[in-house]
CSV table of C-alpha atoms and ligand atoms in Angstrom, one decimal:
chain,number,residue,atom,x,y,z
A,1,MET,CA,1.2,5.9,-11.1
A,2,SER,CA,0.7,2.3,-9.9
A,3,LEU,CA,0.0,-0.7,-11.7
A,4,GLN,CA,-2.3,-3.5,-10.2
A,5,VAL,CA,-0.4,-7.0,-10.7
A,6,ALA,CA,-2.5,-9.5,-8.2
A,7,GLU,CA,-5.9,-9.4,-6.2
A,8,ILE,CA,-6.2,-11.0,-2.5
A,9,TYR,CA,-9.4,-11.8,-1.1
A,10,GLN,CA,-11.1,-9.1,-3.2
A,11,ILE,CA,-8.5,-6.7,-2.4
A,12,PRO,CA,-7.0,-5.5,-5.2
A,13,ILE,CA,-2.6,-4.8,-4.9
A,14,LYS,CA,-0.5,-2.4,-6.2
A,15,LEU,CA,2.6,-1.6,-6.9
A,16,HIS,CA,3.7,2.0,-7.0
A,17,TYR,CA,6.7,2.9,-10.4
A,18,SER,CA,9.0,4.1,-7.9
A,19,LEU,CA,10.0,0.9,-6.3
A,20,VAL,CA,11.8,-0.3,-9.7
A,21,LEU,CA,14.5,2.0,-8.5
A,22,VAL,CA,13.9,0.7,-4.9
A,23,PHE,CA,14.0,-2.6,-5.9
A,24,PHE,CA,17.3,-1.8,-7.5
A,25,LEU,CA,18.5,0.3,-5.2
A,26,ILE,CA,18.1,-2.1,-1.9
A,27,THR,CA,19.1,-5.3,-3.8
A,28,TRP,CA,22.2,-3.4,-5.1
A,29,THR,CA,22.9,-2.6,-1.5
A,30,LEU,CA,22.6,-6.0,-0.1
A,31,ALA,CA,24.5,-7.4,-3.1
A,32,TYR,CA,27.2,-5.1,-2.1
A,33,GLY,CA,27.1,-4.7,2.0
A,34,PHE,CA,24.7,-6.7,4.0
A,35,MET,CA,25.4,-10.1,2.6
A,36,PRO,CA,29.3,-9.7,2.1
A,37,HIS,CA,29.5,-8.6,5.2
A,38,TYR,CA,27.7,-11.5,6.6
A,39,SER,CA,29.0,-14.5,4.0
A,40,PRO,CA,32.4,-14.2,3.6
A,41,GLY,CA,33.6,-15.9,1.1
A,42,LEU,CA,31.2,-16.3,-1.8
A,43,ASN,CA,31.7,-15.3,-5.0
A,44,PRO,CA,29.4,-11.0,-6.2
A,45,MET,CA,27.1,-13.8,-9.0
A,46,GLN,CA,25.8,-16.1,-5.9
A,47,TYR,CA,25.7,-12.1,-4.0
A,48,TRP,CA,23.7,-10.9,-6.2
A,49,ILE,CA,21.4,-14.4,-6.0
A,50,MET,CA,21.0,-13.8,-2.6
A,51,SER,CA,20.3,-10.2,-2.7
A,52,ILE,CA,17.8,-10.2,-5.5
A,53,ILE,CA,15.9,-13.1,-4.0
A,54,GLY,CA,16.4,-11.2,-0.6
A,55,THR,CA,14.7,-7.6,-1.7
A,56,VAL,CA,11.7,-10.1,-3.3
A,57,ILE,CA,11.6,-11.1,0.1
A,58,LEU,CA,11.1,-7.9,1.4
A,59,PHE,CA,8.7,-7.3,-0.9
A,60,LEU,CA,6.1,-10.0,0.0
A,61,SER,CA,6.9,-9.0,3.8
A,62,VAL,CA,5.5,-5.6,4.0
A,63,LEU,CA,2.5,-6.7,1.4
A,64,ILE,CA,2.3,-9.8,4.3
A,65,HIS,CA,2.3,-7.3,6.5
A,66,GLU,CA,-0.6,-4.7,4.6
A,67,LEU,CA,-2.5,-7.9,3.9
A,68,SER,CA,-3.1,-8.6,7.7
A,69,HIS,CA,-4.6,-5.7,8.6
A,70,SER,CA,-6.8,-5.7,6.0
A,71,ILE,CA,-7.9,-9.4,6.8
A,72,VAL,CA,-8.9,-8.0,10.1
A,73,ALA,CA,-10.6,-4.6,8.5
A,74,SER,CA,-12.3,-7.0,6.4
A,75,ARG,CA,-14.0,-8.7,8.9
A,76,TYR,CA,-15.0,-6.6,11.3
A,77,GLY,CA,-16.8,-5.2,7.8
A,78,ILE,CA,-14.9,-2.5,7.0
A,79,LYS,CA,-13.8,-2.2,3.6
A,80,VAL,CA,-10.4,-1.9,2.2
A,81,LYS,CA,-10.1,0.0,-1.1
A,82,GLN,CA,-6.7,-1.5,-2.4
A,83,ILE,CA,-3.1,-2.1,-0.5
A,84,VAL,CA,-0.6,0.1,-2.4
A,85,LEU,CA,3.6,-0.9,-2.5
A,86,PHE,CA,5.8,1.7,-2.8
A,87,ILE,CA,8.9,3.9,-1.6
A,88,PHE,CA,9.1,3.6,2.3
A,89,GLY,CA,6.8,0.5,2.7
A,90,GLY,CA,3.0,-0.5,2.2
A,91,VAL,CA,-0.4,1.8,2.5
A,92,SER,CA,-3.2,-0.1,3.4
A,93,ASP,CA,-6.4,2.1,2.0
A,94,ILE,CA,-8.7,1.4,4.8
A,95,GLU,CA,-12.3,3.2,3.9
A,96,GLU,CA,-12.8,5.0,7.4
A,97,GLU,CA,-10.8,4.2,11.0
A,98,PRO,CA,-13.0,2.3,13.3
A,99,LYS,CA,-13.9,4.7,16.1
A,100,ASP,CA,-14.2,1.6,18.6
A,101,PHE,CA,-11.1,0.6,21.1
A,102,ASN,CA,-11.2,-3.3,20.4
A,103,LYS,CA,-11.3,-3.2,16.5
A,104,GLU,CA,-8.9,-0.6,15.7
A,105,PHE,CA,-6.3,-2.6,18.2
A,106,LYS,CA,-7.3,-5.8,16.4
A,107,MET,CA,-6.1,-3.9,13.1
A,108,ALA,CA,-4.1,-2.3,14.3
A,109,ILE,CA,-1.3,-4.6,15.9
A,110,ALA,CA,-2.1,-7.3,13.0
A,111,GLY,CA,0.4,-6.0,11.3
A,112,PRO,CA,4.3,-6.3,13.4
A,113,ALA,CA,1.8,-9.4,15.0
A,114,VAL,CA,2.2,-10.9,11.7
A,115,SER,CA,5.9,-9.9,11.4
A,116,LEU,CA,7.6,-10.7,14.3
A,117,VAL,CA,5.4,-14.5,14.0
A,118,LEU,CA,7.5,-14.3,10.6
A,119,SER,CA,10.5,-13.1,11.9
A,120,ALA,CA,10.8,-16.0,14.4
A,121,LEU,CA,9.6,-18.7,11.6
A,122,PHE,CA,12.9,-17.4,9.4
A,123,ALA,CA,15.5,-17.3,12.8
A,124,ILE,CA,14.5,-21.1,13.6
A,125,PHE,CA,14.8,-21.6,10.1
A,126,TRP,CA,18.6,-20.1,10.0
A,127,TRP,CA,19.2,-21.7,12.8
A,128,ILE,CA,18.5,-24.9,11.8
A,129,THR,CA,20.7,-24.5,8.5
A,130,THR,CA,23.6,-23.1,10.3
A,131,ALA,CA,23.7,-26.1,12.6
A,132,ILE,CA,23.8,-28.2,9.7
A,133,ILE,CA,26.9,-26.1,8.1
A,134,MET,CA,28.6,-26.5,10.7
A,135,SER,CA,28.7,-30.0,11.2
A,136,SER,CA,28.6,-30.6,6.9
A,137,PHE,CA,32.1,-31.5,5.4
A,138,ASP,CA,30.1,-31.2,1.5
A,139,GLU,CA,31.7,-28.3,-0.2
A,140,SER,CA,29.5,-27.3,-2.3
A,141,PHE,CA,26.1,-29.1,-0.3
A,142,LYS,CA,27.8,-26.4,2.4
A,143,THR,CA,27.3,-23.6,0.2
A,144,ILE,CA,23.9,-24.0,-1.0
A,145,LEU,CA,23.1,-23.7,2.7
A,146,ILE,CA,25.4,-20.7,2.8
A,147,ILE,CA,23.3,-19.1,0.5
A,148,ILE,CA,19.9,-20.3,1.8
A,149,ASN,CA,20.5,-19.3,5.3
A,150,GLY,CA,22.7,-15.6,4.7
A,151,ILE,CA,19.1,-14.9,3.2
A,152,LEU,CA,16.9,-16.5,6.4
A,153,PHE,CA,19.2,-14.5,8.1
A,154,TYR,CA,18.3,-10.8,5.8
A,155,ALA,CA,14.4,-12.5,5.9
A,156,SER,CA,14.2,-13.0,10.1
A,157,PHE,CA,16.4,-9.1,10.7
A,158,LEU,CA,13.6,-6.8,7.9
A,159,ASN,CA,10.7,-8.9,9.8
A,160,LEU,CA,11.7,-7.9,13.0
A,161,ILE,CA,12.9,-3.8,12.1
A,162,LEU,CA,9.7,-4.4,9.6
A,163,GLY,CA,7.6,-5.6,13.2
A,164,ILE,CA,9.7,-3.5,16.0
A,165,PHE,CA,9.9,0.0,14.0
A,166,ASN,CA,6.0,0.0,13.3
A,167,LEU,CA,5.9,-0.3,17.4
A,168,ILE,CA,6.7,2.6,17.7
A,169,PRO,CA,4.2,5.0,19.1
A,170,ALA,CA,3.5,7.4,16.9
A,171,PHE,CA,1.2,8.5,14.1
A,172,PRO,CA,0.9,7.3,11.3
A,173,MET,CA,2.9,3.8,12.9
A,174,ASP,CA,0.7,1.2,13.8
A,175,GLY,CA,1.9,2.0,16.8
A,176,GLY,CA,0.1,5.4,17.2
A,177,ARG,CA,-3.0,4.2,16.6
A,178,ILE,CA,-2.3,0.6,19.6
A,179,LEU,CA,-1.8,3.0,21.9
A,180,ARG,CA,-4.4,5.2,20.9
A,181,SER,CA,-6.8,2.7,21.2
A,182,VAL,CA,-5.0,1.8,24.5
A,183,LEU,CA,-6.0,4.7,26.0
A,184,PHE,CA,-9.6,5.2,24.5
A,185,SER,CA,-10.6,2.0,26.0
A,186,ARG,CA,-9.0,3.4,29.4
A,187,ASN,CA,-10.3,7.4,29.5
A,188,LYS,CA,-14.1,6.1,27.2
A,189,ASN,CA,-12.7,9.7,25.0
A,190,TYR,CA,-12.0,9.2,21.4
A,191,ASP,CA,-10.6,12.6,20.9
A,192,LYS,CA,-9.1,12.9,23.7
A,193,SER,CA,-6.6,9.7,23.1
A,194,THR,CA,-6.1,11.1,20.0
A,195,ARG,CA,-5.1,13.7,21.1
A,196,ILE,CA,-2.6,13.2,23.9
A,197,ALA,CA,-1.4,9.3,21.5
A,198,VAL,CA,-0.2,12.1,18.5
A,199,ARG,CA,1.6,14.2,21.2
A,200,ILE,CA,3.4,11.5,23.0
A,201,GLY,CA,3.6,11.4,18.9
A,202,VAL,CA,5.6,14.2,18.6
A,203,ILE,CA,7.7,13.8,21.7
A,204,MET,CA,9.0,10.7,20.2
A,205,SER,CA,10.5,12.5,17.4
A,206,TYR,CA,12.5,14.8,19.0
A,207,VAL,CA,13.7,11.6,21.1
A,208,PHE,CA,14.8,10.4,17.3
A,209,PHE,CA,16.4,13.8,16.9
A,210,GLY,CA,17.9,13.3,19.8
A,211,LEU,CA,19.4,10.2,19.0
A,212,GLY,CA,20.2,11.0,15.5
A,213,ILE,CA,22.8,14.1,17.1
A,214,LEU,CA,25.1,12.1,19.1
A,215,THR,CA,24.8,9.1,17.1
A,216,ILE,CA,26.2,11.7,14.8
A,217,LEU,CA,28.5,13.3,17.3
A,218,SER,CA,29.3,10.0,18.2
A,219,GLY,CA,30.7,9.5,13.8
A,220,SER,CA,28.4,7.6,12.5
A,221,PHE,CA,26.9,10.4,10.4
A,222,VAL,CA,25.3,8.0,8.0
A,223,SER,CA,23.4,6.6,10.7
A,224,GLY,CA,22.5,9.8,12.0
A,225,ILE,CA,21.5,11.4,9.5
A,226,TRP,CA,18.7,8.2,9.0
A,227,ILE,CA,18.0,8.3,12.5
A,228,ILE,CA,16.8,12.3,12.0
A,229,LEU,CA,15.0,11.2,8.8
A,230,ILE,CA,12.9,9.0,11.0
A,231,GLY,CA,12.0,11.7,13.7
A,232,TRP,CA,11.5,13.9,10.8
A,233,PHE,CA,8.9,11.1,9.2
A,234,LEU,CA,7.2,10.7,12.6
A,235,GLN,CA,6.6,14.7,13.5
A,236,ASN,CA,5.4,15.0,10.2
A,237,GLY,CA,3.4,12.3,11.2
A,238,ALA,CA,1.5,13.2,14.2
A,239,GLU,CA,0.6,16.8,12.4
A,240,THR,CA,-0.7,16.0,8.9
A,241,TYR,CA,-3.0,13.1,11.0
A,242,LEU,CA,-3.9,15.9,13.4
A,243,TYR,CA,-5.1,18.6,11.2
A,244,GLN,CA,-6.3,15.7,9.3
A,245,TYR,CA,-8.0,14.8,11.7
A,246,ASP,CA,-9.5,18.8,13.2
A,247,ILE,CA,-11.3,19.4,9.5
A,248,MET,CA,-12.6,16.0,9.9
A,249,LYS,CA,-13.9,17.0,13.0
A,250,ILE,CA,-15.1,20.2,12.4
A,251,LEU,CA,-16.4,19.3,9.0
A,252,SER,CA,-18.6,16.0,11.6
A,253,LYS,CA,-20.8,19.0,13.1
A,254,ILE,CA,-21.8,20.9,9.7
A,255,ARG,CA,-25.2,19.7,8.4
A,256,LEU,CA,-25.4,20.2,4.5
A,257,HIS,CA,-28.2,22.3,4.9
A,258,GLU,CA,-26.9,24.5,6.8
A,259,LEU,CA,-24.1,25.4,4.1
A,260,MET,CA,-26.2,23.8,0.3
A,261,LYS,CA,-27.2,25.9,-2.2
A,262,THR,CA,-30.5,26.3,-2.9
A,263,ASN,CA,-31.4,27.5,-6.2
A,264,VAL,CA,-30.7,24.4,-8.2
A,265,ILE,CA,-31.6,24.2,-12.1
A,266,SER,CA,-32.9,20.9,-12.5
A,267,VAL,CA,-34.0,19.2,-15.8
A,268,SER,CA,-37.0,17.0,-16.5
A,269,ASP,CA,-36.9,13.8,-17.3
A,270,GLY,CA,-38.9,14.7,-20.5
A,271,LEU,CA,-37.0,16.6,-22.6
A,272,THR,CA,-35.4,15.3,-25.7
A,273,ILE,CA,-31.6,15.5,-26.0
A,274,ASN,CA,-31.7,18.6,-28.2
A,275,GLU,CA,-33.8,20.5,-26.1
A,276,ILE,CA,-31.5,20.3,-23.2
A,277,ILE,CA,-28.4,21.0,-25.2
A,278,LYS,CA,-30.2,24.1,-26.8
A,279,ASN,CA,-32.6,25.0,-23.4
A,280,TYR,CA,-29.6,24.0,-20.5
A,281,PHE,CA,-26.3,23.5,-21.7
A,282,ASN,CA,-25.9,25.8,-23.6
A,283,ILE,CA,-27.4,29.0,-22.0
A,284,TYR,CA,-26.2,27.9,-17.7
A,285,MET,CA,-22.7,27.1,-19.0
A,286,LYS,CA,-23.1,23.9,-16.6
A,287,SER,CA,-21.7,20.1,-17.4
A,288,SER,CA,-24.2,18.6,-15.2
A,289,PHE,CA,-27.9,18.5,-14.0
A,290,PRO,CA,-29.3,16.7,-11.9
A,291,VAL,CA,-32.7,14.9,-13.6
A,292,THR,CA,-36.2,15.4,-11.9
A,293,LYS,CA,-39.2,14.5,-12.5
A,294,LEU,CA,-42.8,16.9,-12.0
A,295,ASN,CA,-42.6,16.6,-8.0
A,296,TYR,CA,-38.5,17.6,-8.2
A,297,GLU,CA,-38.4,13.2,-7.0
A,298,VAL,CA,-34.0,13.0,-8.8
A,299,VAL,CA,-33.9,10.4,-11.1
A,300,GLY,CA,-30.2,11.0,-12.3
A,301,ILE,CA,-28.3,12.9,-13.6
A,302,VAL,CA,-26.8,14.4,-16.9
A,303,THR,CA,-23.4,15.8,-18.3
A,304,LEU,CA,-22.5,17.3,-21.8
A,305,LYS,CA,-20.2,14.7,-21.8
A,306,ARG,CA,-22.6,12.2,-22.3
A,307,CYS,CA,-25.9,14.4,-24.8
A,308,SER,CA,-22.1,15.6,-26.8
A,309,ASN,CA,-22.1,11.7,-28.1
A,310,VAL,CA,-25.2,11.3,-28.9
A,311,PRO,CA,-25.6,11.1,-32.9
A,312,GLU,CA,-26.8,14.6,-34.7
A,313,HIS,CA,-29.5,13.1,-36.4
A,314,GLU,CA,-30.9,11.3,-33.0
A,315,ARG,CA,-31.1,13.6,-30.1
A,316,ASP,CA,-34.6,14.6,-31.4
A,317,THR,CA,-35.8,11.4,-30.1
A,318,ILE,CA,-33.2,9.7,-27.6
A,319,ASN,CA,-34.8,11.2,-24.5
A,320,VAL,CA,-32.8,12.7,-21.2
A,321,LYS,CA,-33.7,8.8,-19.2
A,322,ASP,CA,-32.1,7.2,-22.2
A,323,ILE,CA,-28.5,8.5,-21.5
A,324,MET,CA,-28.0,9.9,-18.1
A,325,PHE,CA,-26.7,8.6,-15.0
A,326,PRO,CA,-29.7,6.7,-13.0
A,327,LYS,CA,-30.3,7.4,-9.4
A,328,ASN,CA,-28.7,4.5,-8.4
A,329,LYS,CA,-25.3,5.0,-9.9
A,330,ILE,CA,-24.6,8.1,-8.0
A,331,LYS,CA,-25.2,9.1,-4.5
A,332,LEU,CA,-27.5,11.0,-2.6
A,333,LEU,CA,-26.9,12.7,0.5
A,334,LYS,CA,-29.9,14.2,2.8
A,335,VAL,CA,-30.1,17.9,4.6
A,336,ASN,CA,-29.5,16.3,7.4
A,337,ASP,CA,-25.7,14.4,6.9
A,338,THR,CA,-22.6,15.7,7.6
A,339,ALA,CA,-20.2,17.7,5.5
A,340,GLU,CA,-17.9,15.1,6.5
A,341,LYS,CA,-19.6,12.6,4.4
A,342,ALA,CA,-20.0,14.8,1.6
A,343,LEU,CA,-16.5,15.6,1.8
A,344,SER,CA,-15.5,11.5,1.9
A,345,ILE,CA,-17.4,11.2,-1.0
A,346,MET,CA,-16.4,13.3,-3.2
A,347,ILE,CA,-12.5,12.6,-2.2
A,348,LYS,CA,-13.3,9.2,-2.8
A,349,GLU,CA,-15.5,9.2,-5.9
A,350,ASN,CA,-13.7,12.2,-7.3
A,351,GLN,CA,-16.5,14.1,-8.1
A,352,ASP,CA,-16.5,17.9,-7.6
A,353,LYS,CA,-20.6,18.7,-5.9
A,354,ILE,CA,-23.0,16.0,-5.0
A,355,LEU,CA,-27.4,16.5,-4.4
A,356,VAL,CA,-28.8,17.0,-1.3
A,357,CYS,CA,-32.4,15.7,-0.5
A,358,ASP,CA,-34.7,15.0,1.3
A,359,ASP,CA,-36.0,11.4,3.0
A,360,ARG,CA,-38.0,11.4,-0.4
A,361,ASP,CA,-35.5,11.8,-2.3
A,362,ILE,CA,-37.3,15.2,-4.0
A,363,LEU,CA,-33.9,17.9,-4.5
A,364,GLU,CA,-33.6,20.2,-1.6
A,365,GLY,CA,-29.5,21.9,-2.9
A,366,VAL,CA,-27.1,21.0,-4.4
A,367,VAL,CA,-23.0,21.5,-2.1
A,368,SER,CA,-19.5,21.3,-4.0
A,369,LYS,CA,-16.1,21.4,-2.6
A,370,THR,CA,-16.3,25.2,-2.3
A,371,ASP,CA,-19.1,25.7,-0.5
A,372,ILE,CA,-18.0,22.9,2.7
A,373,ILE,CA,-14.4,24.4,1.7
A,374,GLU,CA,-15.7,27.5,3.2
A,375,ALA,CA,-17.9,26.6,6.2
A,376,MET,CA,-14.5,25.0,7.2
A,377,ASP,CA,-12.6,28.7,7.0
A,378,GLU,CA,-15.3,30.0,8.8
A,379,GLN,CA,-16.2,27.6,11.4
A,380,LYS,CA,-11.8,27.1,11.9
A,381,SER,CA,-11.5,31.4,12.1
A,382,PHE,CA,-14.5,31.0,15.1
A,383,PHE,CA,-13.1,28.3,16.6
A,384,GLN,CA,-9.7,30.6,17.1
A,385,GLN,CA,-10.9,33.3,17.9
A,386,SER,CA,-12.9,32.6,20.2
A,387,GLN,CA,-10.4,30.7,22.2
B,1,ZN,ZN1,1.6,-1.6,9.4
């Protein structure tokens, strides 16, 4: 649901389709609200120009904010898969969370810090143009300056909001991560720090609920609803974060040899396409098989789709070896790897199962998403009953 528009520092930048609607909505709100309110006396055309530029600056500011996180992350060797700009702002898709307070702190603070610096820079230029407008007598020159001045004011304001809003100490905001890294640097307990940070996030959400209700009671209905929505967003974020964190924690304690299925059917790398279709795909009704040597060392994976793509008259001459996904193209896991690792690879690579081998790549078993979910449910009910 998103479109790649650029690539910066080898990070794909994507726009979510919902942005088209948001772009129009924001521009419209600026043209009829913010800009005429801030710079009265201009004509509608001029307000539209100010608003379109303002909205573009908004998107660029969100992008720069996200890029700042990503650049620090890649400095630490953490891969950033992509940045997606969508209806509520931007998301950096970072491969894993650093479990090092120094790294997490720098990565999290980079975004708000850059937003606040941008806000200050725009404010300086805004101040300069304001001073020139006051002393200028040429009317047409003054109009252009008033337009630029309004845009600068908005740019400074929005970056200030972007910086401050992200500093709210609650997951999934940057402030939540900053808080956790500070706690973690003091108590050296990642788990405890995460839980405290999540709890503070929930408390923050109640503060926003309370503020929202007070705002509504004082007569500003729309602002009150906005504040309550922020509270809801924070609460939801905290709960989702803790849920995922707990799942990953349980999974990080399960080794693959505890849950893998060991009765795996594999095919020999010397078979022809016709043999494998007749003796394996048609009999076992599976969409893929691991390909192994005689000693069960994995050399690749063959799929039904690839076999079907081979023209029928060639199926007796072409070998499984020639059309399989070779070993270096697939992810093999070891028996002592964790279920957490397996699940994140499955999610990332969008695959349902993964082969498990010993240190010499001898096939030991296979793990599917279902196996992981079942094991997780068992552990969860064990924890619930033992509490
Ligand atoms: Zn951020």
